[in-house]
Coordinates of C-alpha atoms in Angstrom, one line a residue:
Chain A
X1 CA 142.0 104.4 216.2
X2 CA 145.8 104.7 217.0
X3 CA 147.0 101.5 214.4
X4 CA 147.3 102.5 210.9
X5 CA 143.3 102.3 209.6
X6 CA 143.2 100.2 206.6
X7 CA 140.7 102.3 205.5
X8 CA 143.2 105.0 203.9
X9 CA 141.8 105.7 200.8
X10 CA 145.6 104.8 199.6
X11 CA 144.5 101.4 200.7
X12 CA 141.8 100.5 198.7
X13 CA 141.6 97.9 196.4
X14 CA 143.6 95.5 199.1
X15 CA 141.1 93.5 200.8
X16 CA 142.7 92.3 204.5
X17 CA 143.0 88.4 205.1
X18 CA 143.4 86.7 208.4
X19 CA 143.9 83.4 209.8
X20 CA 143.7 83.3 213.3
X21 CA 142.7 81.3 216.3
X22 CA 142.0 84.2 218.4
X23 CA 138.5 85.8 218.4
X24 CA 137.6 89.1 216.1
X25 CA 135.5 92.2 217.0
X26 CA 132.9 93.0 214.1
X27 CA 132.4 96.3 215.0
X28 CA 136.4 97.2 215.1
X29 CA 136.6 95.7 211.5
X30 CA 133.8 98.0 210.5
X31 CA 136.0 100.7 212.0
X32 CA 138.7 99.8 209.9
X33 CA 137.0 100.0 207.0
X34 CA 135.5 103.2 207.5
X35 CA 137.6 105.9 209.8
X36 CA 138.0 108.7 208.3
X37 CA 136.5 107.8 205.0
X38 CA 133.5 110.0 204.0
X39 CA 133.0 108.3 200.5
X40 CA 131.2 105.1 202.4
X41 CA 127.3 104.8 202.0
X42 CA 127.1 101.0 203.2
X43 CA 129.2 98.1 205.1
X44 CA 127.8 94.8 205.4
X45 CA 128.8 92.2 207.1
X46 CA 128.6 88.6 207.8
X47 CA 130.1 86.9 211.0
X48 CA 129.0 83.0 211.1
X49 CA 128.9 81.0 214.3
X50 CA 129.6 77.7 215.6
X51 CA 125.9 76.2 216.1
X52 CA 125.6 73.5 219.1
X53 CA 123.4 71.5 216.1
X54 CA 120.6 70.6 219.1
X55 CA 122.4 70.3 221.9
X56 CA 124.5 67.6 220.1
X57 CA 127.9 69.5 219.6
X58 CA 130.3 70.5 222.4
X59 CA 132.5 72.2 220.0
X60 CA 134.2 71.8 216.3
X61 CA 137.7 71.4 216.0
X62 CA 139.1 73.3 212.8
X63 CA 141.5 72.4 210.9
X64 CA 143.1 74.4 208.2
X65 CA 145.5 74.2 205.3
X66 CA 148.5 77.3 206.4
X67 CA 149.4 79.3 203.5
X68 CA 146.8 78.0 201.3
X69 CA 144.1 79.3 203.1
X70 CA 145.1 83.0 203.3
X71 CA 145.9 82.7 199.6
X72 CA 142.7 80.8 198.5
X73 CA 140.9 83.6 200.8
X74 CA 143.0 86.2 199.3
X75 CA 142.2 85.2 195.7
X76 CA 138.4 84.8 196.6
X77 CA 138.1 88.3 198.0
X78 CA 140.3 89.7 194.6
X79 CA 137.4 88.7 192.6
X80 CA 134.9 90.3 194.6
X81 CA 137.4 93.5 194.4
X82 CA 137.1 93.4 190.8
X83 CA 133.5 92.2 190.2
X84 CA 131.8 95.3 192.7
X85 CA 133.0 98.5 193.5
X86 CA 134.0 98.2 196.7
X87 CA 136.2 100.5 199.1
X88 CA 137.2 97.7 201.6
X89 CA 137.1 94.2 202.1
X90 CA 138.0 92.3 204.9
X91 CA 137.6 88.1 205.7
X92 CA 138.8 86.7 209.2
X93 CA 138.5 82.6 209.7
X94 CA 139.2 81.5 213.1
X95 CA 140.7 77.7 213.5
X96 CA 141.2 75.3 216.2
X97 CA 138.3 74.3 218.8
X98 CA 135.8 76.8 218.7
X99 CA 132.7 76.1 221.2
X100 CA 128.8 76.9 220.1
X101 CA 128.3 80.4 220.5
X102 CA 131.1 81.6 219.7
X103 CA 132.8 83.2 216.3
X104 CA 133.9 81.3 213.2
X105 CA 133.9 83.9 210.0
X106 CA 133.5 87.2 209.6
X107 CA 133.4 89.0 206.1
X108 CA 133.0 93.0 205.9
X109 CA 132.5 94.4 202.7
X110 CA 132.4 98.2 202.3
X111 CA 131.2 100.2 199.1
X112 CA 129.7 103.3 198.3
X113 CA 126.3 101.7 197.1
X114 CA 124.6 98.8 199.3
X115 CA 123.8 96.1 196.6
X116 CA 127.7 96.0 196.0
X117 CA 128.3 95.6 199.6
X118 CA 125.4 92.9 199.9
X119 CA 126.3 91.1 197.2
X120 CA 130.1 90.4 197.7
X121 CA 129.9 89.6 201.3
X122 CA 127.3 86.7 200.2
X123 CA 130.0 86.1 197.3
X124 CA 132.8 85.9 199.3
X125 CA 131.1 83.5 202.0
X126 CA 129.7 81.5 199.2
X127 CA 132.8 80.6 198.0
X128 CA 135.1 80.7 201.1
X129 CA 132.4 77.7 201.8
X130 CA 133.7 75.7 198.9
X131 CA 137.3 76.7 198.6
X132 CA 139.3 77.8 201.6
X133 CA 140.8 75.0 202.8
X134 CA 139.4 74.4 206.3
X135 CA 137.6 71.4 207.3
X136 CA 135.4 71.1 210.8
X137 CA 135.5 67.6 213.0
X138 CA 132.8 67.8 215.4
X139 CA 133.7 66.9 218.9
X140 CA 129.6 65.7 220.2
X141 CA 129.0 66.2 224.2
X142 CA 128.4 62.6 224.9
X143 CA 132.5 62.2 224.9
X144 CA 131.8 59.6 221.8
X145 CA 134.5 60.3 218.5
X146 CA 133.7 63.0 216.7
X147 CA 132.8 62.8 212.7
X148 CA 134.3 65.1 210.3
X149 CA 131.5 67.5 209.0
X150 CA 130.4 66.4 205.4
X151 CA 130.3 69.1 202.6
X152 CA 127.0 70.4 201.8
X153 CA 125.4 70.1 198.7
X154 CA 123.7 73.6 199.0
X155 CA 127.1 75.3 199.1
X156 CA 128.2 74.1 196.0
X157 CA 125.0 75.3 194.5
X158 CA 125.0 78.7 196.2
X159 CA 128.9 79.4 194.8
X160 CA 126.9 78.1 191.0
X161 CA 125.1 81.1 191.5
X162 CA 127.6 83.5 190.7
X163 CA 129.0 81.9 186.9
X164 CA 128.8 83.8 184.0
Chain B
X1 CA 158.2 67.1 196.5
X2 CA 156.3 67.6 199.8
X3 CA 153.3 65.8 200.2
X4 CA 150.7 67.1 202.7
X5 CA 147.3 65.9 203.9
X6 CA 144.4 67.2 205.9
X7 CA 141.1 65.8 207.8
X8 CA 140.1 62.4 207.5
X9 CA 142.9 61.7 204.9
X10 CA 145.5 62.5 207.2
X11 CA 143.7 60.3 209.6
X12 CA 143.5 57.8 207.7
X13 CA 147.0 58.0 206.9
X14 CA 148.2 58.4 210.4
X15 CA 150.6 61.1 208.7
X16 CA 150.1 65.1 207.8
X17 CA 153.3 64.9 205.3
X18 CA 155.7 63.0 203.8
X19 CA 158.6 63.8 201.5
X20 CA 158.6 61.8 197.8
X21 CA 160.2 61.3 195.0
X22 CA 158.0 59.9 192.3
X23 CA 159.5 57.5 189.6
X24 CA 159.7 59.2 186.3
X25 CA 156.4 57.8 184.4
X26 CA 154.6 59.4 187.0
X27 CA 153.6 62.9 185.2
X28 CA 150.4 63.9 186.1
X29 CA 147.8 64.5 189.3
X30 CA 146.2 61.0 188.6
X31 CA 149.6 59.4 188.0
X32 CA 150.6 60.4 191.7
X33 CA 147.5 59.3 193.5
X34 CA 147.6 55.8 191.5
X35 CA 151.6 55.4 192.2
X36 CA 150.6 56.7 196.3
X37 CA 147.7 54.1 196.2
X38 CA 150.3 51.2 195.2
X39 CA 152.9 52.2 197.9
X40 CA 151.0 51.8 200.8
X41 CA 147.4 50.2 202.1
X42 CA 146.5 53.1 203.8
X43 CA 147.0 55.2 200.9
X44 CA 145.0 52.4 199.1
X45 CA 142.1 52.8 201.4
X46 CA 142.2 56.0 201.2
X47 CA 142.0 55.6 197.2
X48 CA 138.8 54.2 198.1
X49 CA 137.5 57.9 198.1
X50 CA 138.7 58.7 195.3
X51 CA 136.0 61.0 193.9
X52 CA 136.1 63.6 196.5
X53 CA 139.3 63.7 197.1
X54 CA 140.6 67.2 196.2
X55 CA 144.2 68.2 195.0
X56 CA 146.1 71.5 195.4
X57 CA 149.1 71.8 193.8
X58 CA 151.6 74.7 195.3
X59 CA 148.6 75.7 197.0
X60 CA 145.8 76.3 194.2
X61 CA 143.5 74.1 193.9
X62 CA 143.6 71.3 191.1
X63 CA 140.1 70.8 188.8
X64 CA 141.6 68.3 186.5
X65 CA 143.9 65.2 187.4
X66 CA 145.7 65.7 184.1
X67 CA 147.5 68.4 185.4
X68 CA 151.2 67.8 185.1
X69 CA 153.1 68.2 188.7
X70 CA 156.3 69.1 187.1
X71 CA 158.4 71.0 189.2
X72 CA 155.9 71.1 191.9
X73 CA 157.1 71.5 195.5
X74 CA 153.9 71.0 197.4
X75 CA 151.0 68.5 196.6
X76 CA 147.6 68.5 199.2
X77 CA 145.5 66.1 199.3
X78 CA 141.5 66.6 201.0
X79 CA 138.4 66.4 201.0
X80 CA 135.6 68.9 199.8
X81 CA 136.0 71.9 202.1
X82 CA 134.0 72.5 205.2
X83 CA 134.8 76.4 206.2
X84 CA 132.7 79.5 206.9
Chain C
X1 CA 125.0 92.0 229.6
X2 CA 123.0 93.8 232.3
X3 CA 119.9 94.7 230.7
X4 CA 117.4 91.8 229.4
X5 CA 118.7 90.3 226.0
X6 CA 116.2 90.6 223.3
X7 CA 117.9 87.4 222.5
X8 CA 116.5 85.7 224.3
X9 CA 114.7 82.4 222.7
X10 CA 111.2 83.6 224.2
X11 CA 112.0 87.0 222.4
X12 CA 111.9 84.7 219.0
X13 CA 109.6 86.1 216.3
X14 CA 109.6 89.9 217.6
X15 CA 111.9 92.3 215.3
X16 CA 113.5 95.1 218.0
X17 CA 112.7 98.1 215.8
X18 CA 113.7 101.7 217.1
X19 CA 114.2 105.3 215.5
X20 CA 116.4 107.4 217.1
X21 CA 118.9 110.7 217.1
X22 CA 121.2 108.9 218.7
X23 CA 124.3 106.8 217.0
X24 CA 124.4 102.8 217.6
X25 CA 126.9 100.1 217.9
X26 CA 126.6 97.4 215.4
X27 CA 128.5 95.3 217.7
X28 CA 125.7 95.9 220.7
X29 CA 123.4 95.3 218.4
X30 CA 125.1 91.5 217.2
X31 CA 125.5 90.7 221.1
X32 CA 121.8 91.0 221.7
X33 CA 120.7 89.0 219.1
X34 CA 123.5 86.4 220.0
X35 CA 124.3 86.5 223.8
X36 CA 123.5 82.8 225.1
X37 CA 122.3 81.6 222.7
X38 CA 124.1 78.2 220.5
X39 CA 121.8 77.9 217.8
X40 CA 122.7 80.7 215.3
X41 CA 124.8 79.9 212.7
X42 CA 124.7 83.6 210.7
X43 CA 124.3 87.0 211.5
X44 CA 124.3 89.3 208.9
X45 CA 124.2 93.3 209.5
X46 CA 124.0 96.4 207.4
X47 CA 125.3 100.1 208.4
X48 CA 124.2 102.7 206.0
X49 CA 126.4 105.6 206.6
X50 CA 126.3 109.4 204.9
X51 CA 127.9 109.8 202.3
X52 CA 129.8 113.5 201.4
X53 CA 129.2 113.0 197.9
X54 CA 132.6 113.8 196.6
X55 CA 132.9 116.3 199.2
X56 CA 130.0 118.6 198.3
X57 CA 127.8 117.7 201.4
X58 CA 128.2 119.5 205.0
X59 CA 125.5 117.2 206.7
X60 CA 122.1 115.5 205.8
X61 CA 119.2 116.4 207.9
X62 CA 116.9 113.6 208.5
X63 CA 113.1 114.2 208.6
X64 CA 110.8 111.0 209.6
X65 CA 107.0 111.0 210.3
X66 CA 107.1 109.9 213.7
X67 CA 105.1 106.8 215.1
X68 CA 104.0 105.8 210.9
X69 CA 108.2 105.3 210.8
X70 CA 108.0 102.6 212.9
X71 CA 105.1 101.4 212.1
X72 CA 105.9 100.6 208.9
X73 CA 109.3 99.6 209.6
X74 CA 108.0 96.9 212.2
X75 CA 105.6 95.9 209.0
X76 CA 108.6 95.1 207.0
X77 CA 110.4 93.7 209.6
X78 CA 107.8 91.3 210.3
X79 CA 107.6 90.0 206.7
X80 CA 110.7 89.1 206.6
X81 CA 110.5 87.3 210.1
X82 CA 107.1 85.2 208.1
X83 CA 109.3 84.7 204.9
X84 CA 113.1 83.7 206.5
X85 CA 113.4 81.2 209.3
X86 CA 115.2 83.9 211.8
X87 CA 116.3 84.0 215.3
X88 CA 116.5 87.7 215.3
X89 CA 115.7 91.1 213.7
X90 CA 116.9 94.1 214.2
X91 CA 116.8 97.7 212.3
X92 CA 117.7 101.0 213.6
X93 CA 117.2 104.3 211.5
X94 CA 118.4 107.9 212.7
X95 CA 116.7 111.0 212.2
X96 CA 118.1 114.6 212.6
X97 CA 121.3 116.2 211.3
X98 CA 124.1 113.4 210.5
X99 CA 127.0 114.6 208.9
X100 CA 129.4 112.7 206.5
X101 CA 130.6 109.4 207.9
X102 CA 128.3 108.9 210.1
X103 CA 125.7 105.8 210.6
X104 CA 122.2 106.3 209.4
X105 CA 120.7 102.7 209.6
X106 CA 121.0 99.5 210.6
X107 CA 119.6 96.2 209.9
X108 CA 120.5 92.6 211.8
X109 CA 119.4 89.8 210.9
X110 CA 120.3 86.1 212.6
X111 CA 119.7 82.8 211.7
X112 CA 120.5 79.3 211.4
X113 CA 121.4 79.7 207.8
X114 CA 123.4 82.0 206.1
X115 CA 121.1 82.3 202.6
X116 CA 118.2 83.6 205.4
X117 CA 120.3 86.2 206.8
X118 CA 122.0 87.5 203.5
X119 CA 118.5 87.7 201.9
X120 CA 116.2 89.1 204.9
X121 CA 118.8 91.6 205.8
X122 CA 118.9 92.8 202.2
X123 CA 114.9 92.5 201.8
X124 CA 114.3 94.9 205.3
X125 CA 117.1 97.6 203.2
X126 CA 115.1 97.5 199.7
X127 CA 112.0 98.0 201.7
X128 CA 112.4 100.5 204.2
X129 CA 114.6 102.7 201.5
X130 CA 110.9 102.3 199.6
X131 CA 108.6 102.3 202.3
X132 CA 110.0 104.1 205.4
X133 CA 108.5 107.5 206.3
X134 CA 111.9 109.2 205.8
X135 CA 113.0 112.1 203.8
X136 CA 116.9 113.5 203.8
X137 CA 117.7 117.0 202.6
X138 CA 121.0 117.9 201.9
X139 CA 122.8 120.7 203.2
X140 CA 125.7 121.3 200.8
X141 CA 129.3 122.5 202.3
X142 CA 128.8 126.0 200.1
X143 CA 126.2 127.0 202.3
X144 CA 123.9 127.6 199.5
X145 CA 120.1 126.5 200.8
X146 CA 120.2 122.5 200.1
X147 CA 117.8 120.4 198.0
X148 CA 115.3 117.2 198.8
X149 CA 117.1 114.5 198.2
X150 CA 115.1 112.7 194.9
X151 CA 114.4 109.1 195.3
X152 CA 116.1 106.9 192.9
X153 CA 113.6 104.1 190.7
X154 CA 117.1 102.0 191.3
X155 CA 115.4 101.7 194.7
X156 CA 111.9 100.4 193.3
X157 CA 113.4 98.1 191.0
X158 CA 115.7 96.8 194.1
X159 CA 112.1 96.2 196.1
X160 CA 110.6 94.9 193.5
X161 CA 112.8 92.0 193.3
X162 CA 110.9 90.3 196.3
X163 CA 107.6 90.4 194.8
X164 CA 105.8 86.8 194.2
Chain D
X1 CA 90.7 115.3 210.8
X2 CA 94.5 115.8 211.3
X3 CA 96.5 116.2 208.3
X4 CA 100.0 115.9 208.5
X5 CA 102.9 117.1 206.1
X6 CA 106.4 116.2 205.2
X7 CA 109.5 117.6 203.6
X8 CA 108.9 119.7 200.7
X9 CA 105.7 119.3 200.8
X10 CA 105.4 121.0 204.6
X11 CA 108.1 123.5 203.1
X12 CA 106.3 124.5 200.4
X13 CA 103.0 125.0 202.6
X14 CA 104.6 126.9 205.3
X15 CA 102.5 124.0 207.6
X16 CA 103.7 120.7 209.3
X17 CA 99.8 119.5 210.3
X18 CA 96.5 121.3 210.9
X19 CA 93.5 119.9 211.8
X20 CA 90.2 119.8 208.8
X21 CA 86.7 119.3 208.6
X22 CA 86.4 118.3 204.9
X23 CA 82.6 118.5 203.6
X24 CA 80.7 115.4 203.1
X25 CA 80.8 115.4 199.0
X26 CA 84.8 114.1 199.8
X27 CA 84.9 110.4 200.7
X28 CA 88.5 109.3 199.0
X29 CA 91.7 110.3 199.1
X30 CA 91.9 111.5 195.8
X31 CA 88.8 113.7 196.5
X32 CA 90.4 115.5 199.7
X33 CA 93.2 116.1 197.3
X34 CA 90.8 117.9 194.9
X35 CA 89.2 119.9 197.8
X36 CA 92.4 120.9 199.9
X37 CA 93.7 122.4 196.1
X38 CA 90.2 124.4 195.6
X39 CA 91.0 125.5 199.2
X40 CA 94.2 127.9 198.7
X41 CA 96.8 128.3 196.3
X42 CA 99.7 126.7 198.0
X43 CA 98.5 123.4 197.7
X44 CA 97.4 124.3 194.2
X45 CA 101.0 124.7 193.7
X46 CA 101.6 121.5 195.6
X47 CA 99.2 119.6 193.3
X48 CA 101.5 120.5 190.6
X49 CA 103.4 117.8 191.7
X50 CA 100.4 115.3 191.5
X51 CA 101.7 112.4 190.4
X52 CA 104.4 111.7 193.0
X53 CA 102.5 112.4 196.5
X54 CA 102.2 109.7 198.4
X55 CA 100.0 109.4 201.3
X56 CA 99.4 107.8 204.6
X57 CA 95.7 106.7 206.2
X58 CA 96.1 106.6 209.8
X59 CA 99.8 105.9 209.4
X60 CA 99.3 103.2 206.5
X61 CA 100.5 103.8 203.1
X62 CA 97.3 104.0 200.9
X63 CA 97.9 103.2 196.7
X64 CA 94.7 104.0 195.4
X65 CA 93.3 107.4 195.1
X66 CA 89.8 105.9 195.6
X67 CA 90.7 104.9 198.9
X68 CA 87.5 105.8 201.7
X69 CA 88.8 108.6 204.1
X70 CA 85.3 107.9 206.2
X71 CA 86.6 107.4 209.9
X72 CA 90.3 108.6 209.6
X73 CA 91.9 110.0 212.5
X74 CA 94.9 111.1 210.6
X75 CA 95.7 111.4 206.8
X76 CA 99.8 112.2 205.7
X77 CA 100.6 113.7 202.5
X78 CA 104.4 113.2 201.6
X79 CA 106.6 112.7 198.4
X80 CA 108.8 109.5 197.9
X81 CA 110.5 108.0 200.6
X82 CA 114.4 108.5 200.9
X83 CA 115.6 107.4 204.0
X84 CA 117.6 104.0 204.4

């Protein structure tokens, strides 16, 4: 890779937030993470998808809160950095209208051991669910007004998971 | 201080920010959305919500609407998040 | 993508499963699972890479018992298909000489739901770490004749989780 | 029968497979165990490590020593996995 990697060792400890309407590559994040780095035993990571909910959806719109969100991301990924030993961290959240298909999220969490990388990808998502602040409107393919998609119950008691 | 507003608030609202200046008695998170909700209708409506509406102020998030907004240059109002 | 997409919907239900010297692309590996389809909401992958053990390691030569290694990776791969509702499932090991940095395994897992592909993905790992006919010895940078890597009860206890 | 061996185990016999016609008092796994160690010293000195061979019927990991061997095509003797 020819851009600085933020996988220098000299960078760990920083995880890398972006907000961005433009698409991401999972595999050139994992790159990131991991050239020239010799200390890595596992990377995981999550991408999430815009879902066409049966047919219904002809895209979401997403809206987001600029400034906020990179912070609230920032601050949700700082807790994973201290909570598991981790050598890289990385969260990219896409807004605007995203079609089904295509890209939404993508967390990549890098460590030396796999639970650690397992369990603060699913940390970070879980609580990127209930505190970054983006919201989805869906826009349905029968032209009618879209809703604005409701907050799940389950996602507030996924993030519960990880108290105490 | 900058008041900003996102989703189906800002909707409702017909506005993504405003600029206030709350009178003096008004100290507090729940003291702003109460003085907001006698200004205007639409804020009123809004009020109607009440319980999910969520509060940042100067962009972190707001558990408790005791929390004084002294000195705060940026108020949000939402509702519950739906990222990821 | 040219060749036929093992994600396609008729493919449901089948994990891809292959051992191989060869490297693989995680990104490759997300396409198939995803390409034309709208109904994923979560793919989650994990790349197990060698580690150089705070530089003491020169490679790690891979031994597998071929045919039983996929056998029994295809046997964890379809549990996880009976206990997660998932779109997709894929898990790649390497055998042969890989030296420091480089990718050993991978596991993708898609879904609908994130929970599913968090929790599958991590369940195929705990098992074939257990269960997989795979053995690594070490051969140290000093040149002196390396050792069988030991397993680690860690492991066991990380499988066991899943039971009942 | 074909019996196939991995890792240290294959080291330590100087064998990766060979193919054996155990007699008919051995009908379990744990009793072809018994018999290949009465049958030459290496595997003696593979025995040593009793407790953590695992092995394989047919390409099926087998927990019980008692297991029936009547019928196998192929029977793998290996210690604990470490691949992953």
């Amino acid at each position: 890779m020819s851009k600085p990697a933020t996988g220098d060792k000299s960078a760990t400890g920083k995880p890398d937030i972006r907000i961005q309407r433009e698409d991401f590559d999972p595999a050139a994040e994992i790159e990131r993470l991991t050239s020239g780095r010799r200390d890595i035993g596992a990377v995981v990571t999550f991408t999430g998808l815009c879902r066409d909910e049966d047919g219904r959806l002809a895209a979401l719109e997403l809206e987001h809160y600029p400034g906020m969100a990179e912070e609230e991301i920032a601050r949700i990924a700082e807790e994973a950095m201290a909570r598991w030993p981790l050598t890289g961290l990385t969260a990219i959240h896409r807004h605007g209208r995203i079609e089904p298909g295509d890209n939404i999220v993508l967390v990549v969490a890098a460590s030396s051991h796999r639970q650690a990388a397992f369990e603060a990808a699913s940390f970070v998502m879980d609580f990127l669910k209930t505190r970054a602040p983006f919201w989805k409107k869906e826009h349905p393919l029968d032209g009618s007004s879209g809703e604005w998609v409701e907050a799940r119950s389950e996602d507030d008691s996924s993030a519960a998971r990880w108290k105490g | 201080m900058k008041l900003v507003y996102f989703s189906w608030i800002r909707e409702k609202l017909g506005l993504a920010e405003e600029e206030v200046t709350p009178p003096e008695h008004v100290g507090t998170v729940g003291e702003l959305l109460d003085w907001l909700g006698s200004r205007s209708e639409a804020f009123e409506a809004v009020l109607e919500h009440d319980k999910v509406i969520r509060v940042a102020v100067d962009r972190v998030h707001v558990h408790d609407r005791a929390t004084p907004i002294d000195g705060a240059q940026e108020i949000a109002l939402f509702p519950p998040m739906t990222g990821g």
